[in-house]
């Protein structure tokens, strides 16, 4: 198996697992709220915590990884921490009086584990495939992340129904431990120094910004845009399972809708990754930003029938959960290779993850005064503001 195929295979396995686990806690919320004495407002602070930790730590992870050139160890350790977090999240169902403290501990571990994959995985792909092709392959890689978000909720709901919530979570722990070992050995070939030839300074390398726009200005603008957009996206990711459970009063229907909807991003990630390679990041980010706003509004305002919600939410997921190839593919087009992981960490860690935490914190406050439906309408304002700021993004030169 050649290095490119191994790179794609084992980073995709990592992405499948990490993104699937990211959606596991939002599904767990629907079970936690059934424990007597627990409040959804307090439980809702846990995603704020693990997103903040993930966002801030990813900056240091990126900086360390650029110096250490030991990506497989860092990546496999992150997956191991995801396993530990899942195990801890099973304890509130047993030790109910200490549920909040246990959730806090699990959120800290999950935040550390989630801080690692995206900057590291994107760097491995960018090095092995080079900046010209990397966005397309990031799309293929990202499709496995979308597949994880699609199948984890529905698998978990059915396993929990069959064997119980605690034992069901233990199965996921075992799975993550196995994946951690596979990734460690599967990426044993990878050292950045072995792929320097993919970054020759010629016309094949990443396009530069128009009018000599600096990489620093580009990163600043992109982080602001992603921050605002993620304030909205994180809220939809975290609370849509609870919203659907309240609409249909069925965890099975909730799991089916989530599973089908997130499958759309399996196709969307490579498609939008290709568009990023072909037309540039600014075009693709603009397209996805407009699409997610339109279809979320339809999701809220259409009748609450199963099919109208399923169709509108599926198209929303298609445009929304495509950030990995679009954002980080755009970064690889605009930023020198020696700063890839740090740039990825800023865009994904500060923009996407910390922005998501800010959105969740605000949404949790809104729930004190507003219904979940009304709070969703307020939060979409941030997605609109993000779309307006797209005019400041640099384009790319055409050869």
Coordinates of N, CA, C and O in Angstrom, one line a residue, residues 10 13-14 72 75-77 79-80 174-188:
X10 N -6.0 6.0 6.8 CA -6.0 6.0 8.3 C -6.4 7.4 8.8 O -6.9 7.5 10.0
X13 N -10.2 7.0 8.7 CA -10.7 6.2 9.8 C -10.7 7.1 11.1 O -11.7 7.1 11.9
X14 N -9.7 7.9 11.3 CA -9.7 8.8 12.4 C -10.8 9.8 12.3 O -11.5 10.1 13.3
X72 N 1.7 10.9 14.0 CA 0.9 9.6 14.3 C 0.8 9.4 15.8 O -0.3 9.0 16.2
X75 N -1.9 11.9 17.0 CA -3.2 11.6 16.5 C -3.8 10.4 17.2 O -5.0 10.4 17.6
X76 N -3.0 9.4 17.4 CA -3.5 8.1 18.0 C -3.8 8.4 19.5 O -4.8 7.9 20.1
X77 N -3.0 9.3 20.1 CA -3.3 9.7 21.5 C -4.6 10.4 21.6 O -5.4 10.2 22.6
X79 N -7.3 10.0 19.8 CA -8.3 9.0 19.6 C -8.5 8.2 20.9 O -9.6 7.9 21.4
X80 N -7.4 7.9 21.6 CA -7.4 7.2 22.9 C -8.2 8.0 23.9 O -9.0 7.5 24.7
X174 N -14.5 0.4 23.5 CA -13.7 -0.7 22.9 C -13.3 -0.3 21.4 O -12.2 -0.5 21.0
X175 N -14.3 0.2 20.7 CA -14.1 0.5 19.3 C -13.0 1.6 19.2 O -12.0 1.5 18.4
X176 N -13.0 2.6 20.0 CA -12.0 3.7 19.9 C -10.6 3.2 20.3 O -9.6 3.7 19.8
X177 N -10.5 2.3 21.3 CA -9.2 1.8 21.7 C -8.6 1.1 20.5 O -7.4 1.2 20.2
X178 N -9.4 0.3 19.8 CA -8.9 -0.4 18.6 C -8.5 0.5 17.5 O -7.4 0.4 16.9
X179 N -9.2 1.6 17.3 CA -8.9 2.6 16.2 C -7.6 3.3 16.6 O -6.7 3.5 15.7
X180 N -7.4 3.6 17.9 CA -6.2 4.3 18.3 C -4.9 3.4 17.9 O -3.9 4.0 17.4
X181 N -5.0 2.1 18.1 CA -3.9 1.3 17.8 C -3.7 1.2 16.3 O -2.5 1.3 15.8
X182 N -4.8 1.1 15.6 CA -4.7 1.0 14.1 C -4.0 2.2 13.5 O -3.2 2.1 12.6
X183 N -4.4 3.4 14.0 CA -3.9 4.6 13.4 C -2.4 4.8 13.8 O -1.6 5.2 12.9
X184 N -2.0 4.4 15.0 CA -0.6 4.5 15.4 C 0.3 3.7 14.4 O 1.3 4.2 14.0
X185 N -0.1 2.4 14.1 CA 0.7 1.6 13.2 C 0.5 2.0 11.8 O 1.4 1.9 11.0
X186 N -0.7 2.3 11.4 CA -1.0 2.6 10.0 C -0.3 3.8 9.5 O 0.0 3.9 8.3
X187 N -0.1 4.9 10.3 CA 0.6 6.1 9.9 C 2.1 6.0 10.3 O 2.8 7.1 10.3
X188 N 2.6 4.8 10.5 CA 4.0 4.7 10.9 C 5.0 5.2 9.9 O 6.1 5.6 10.2

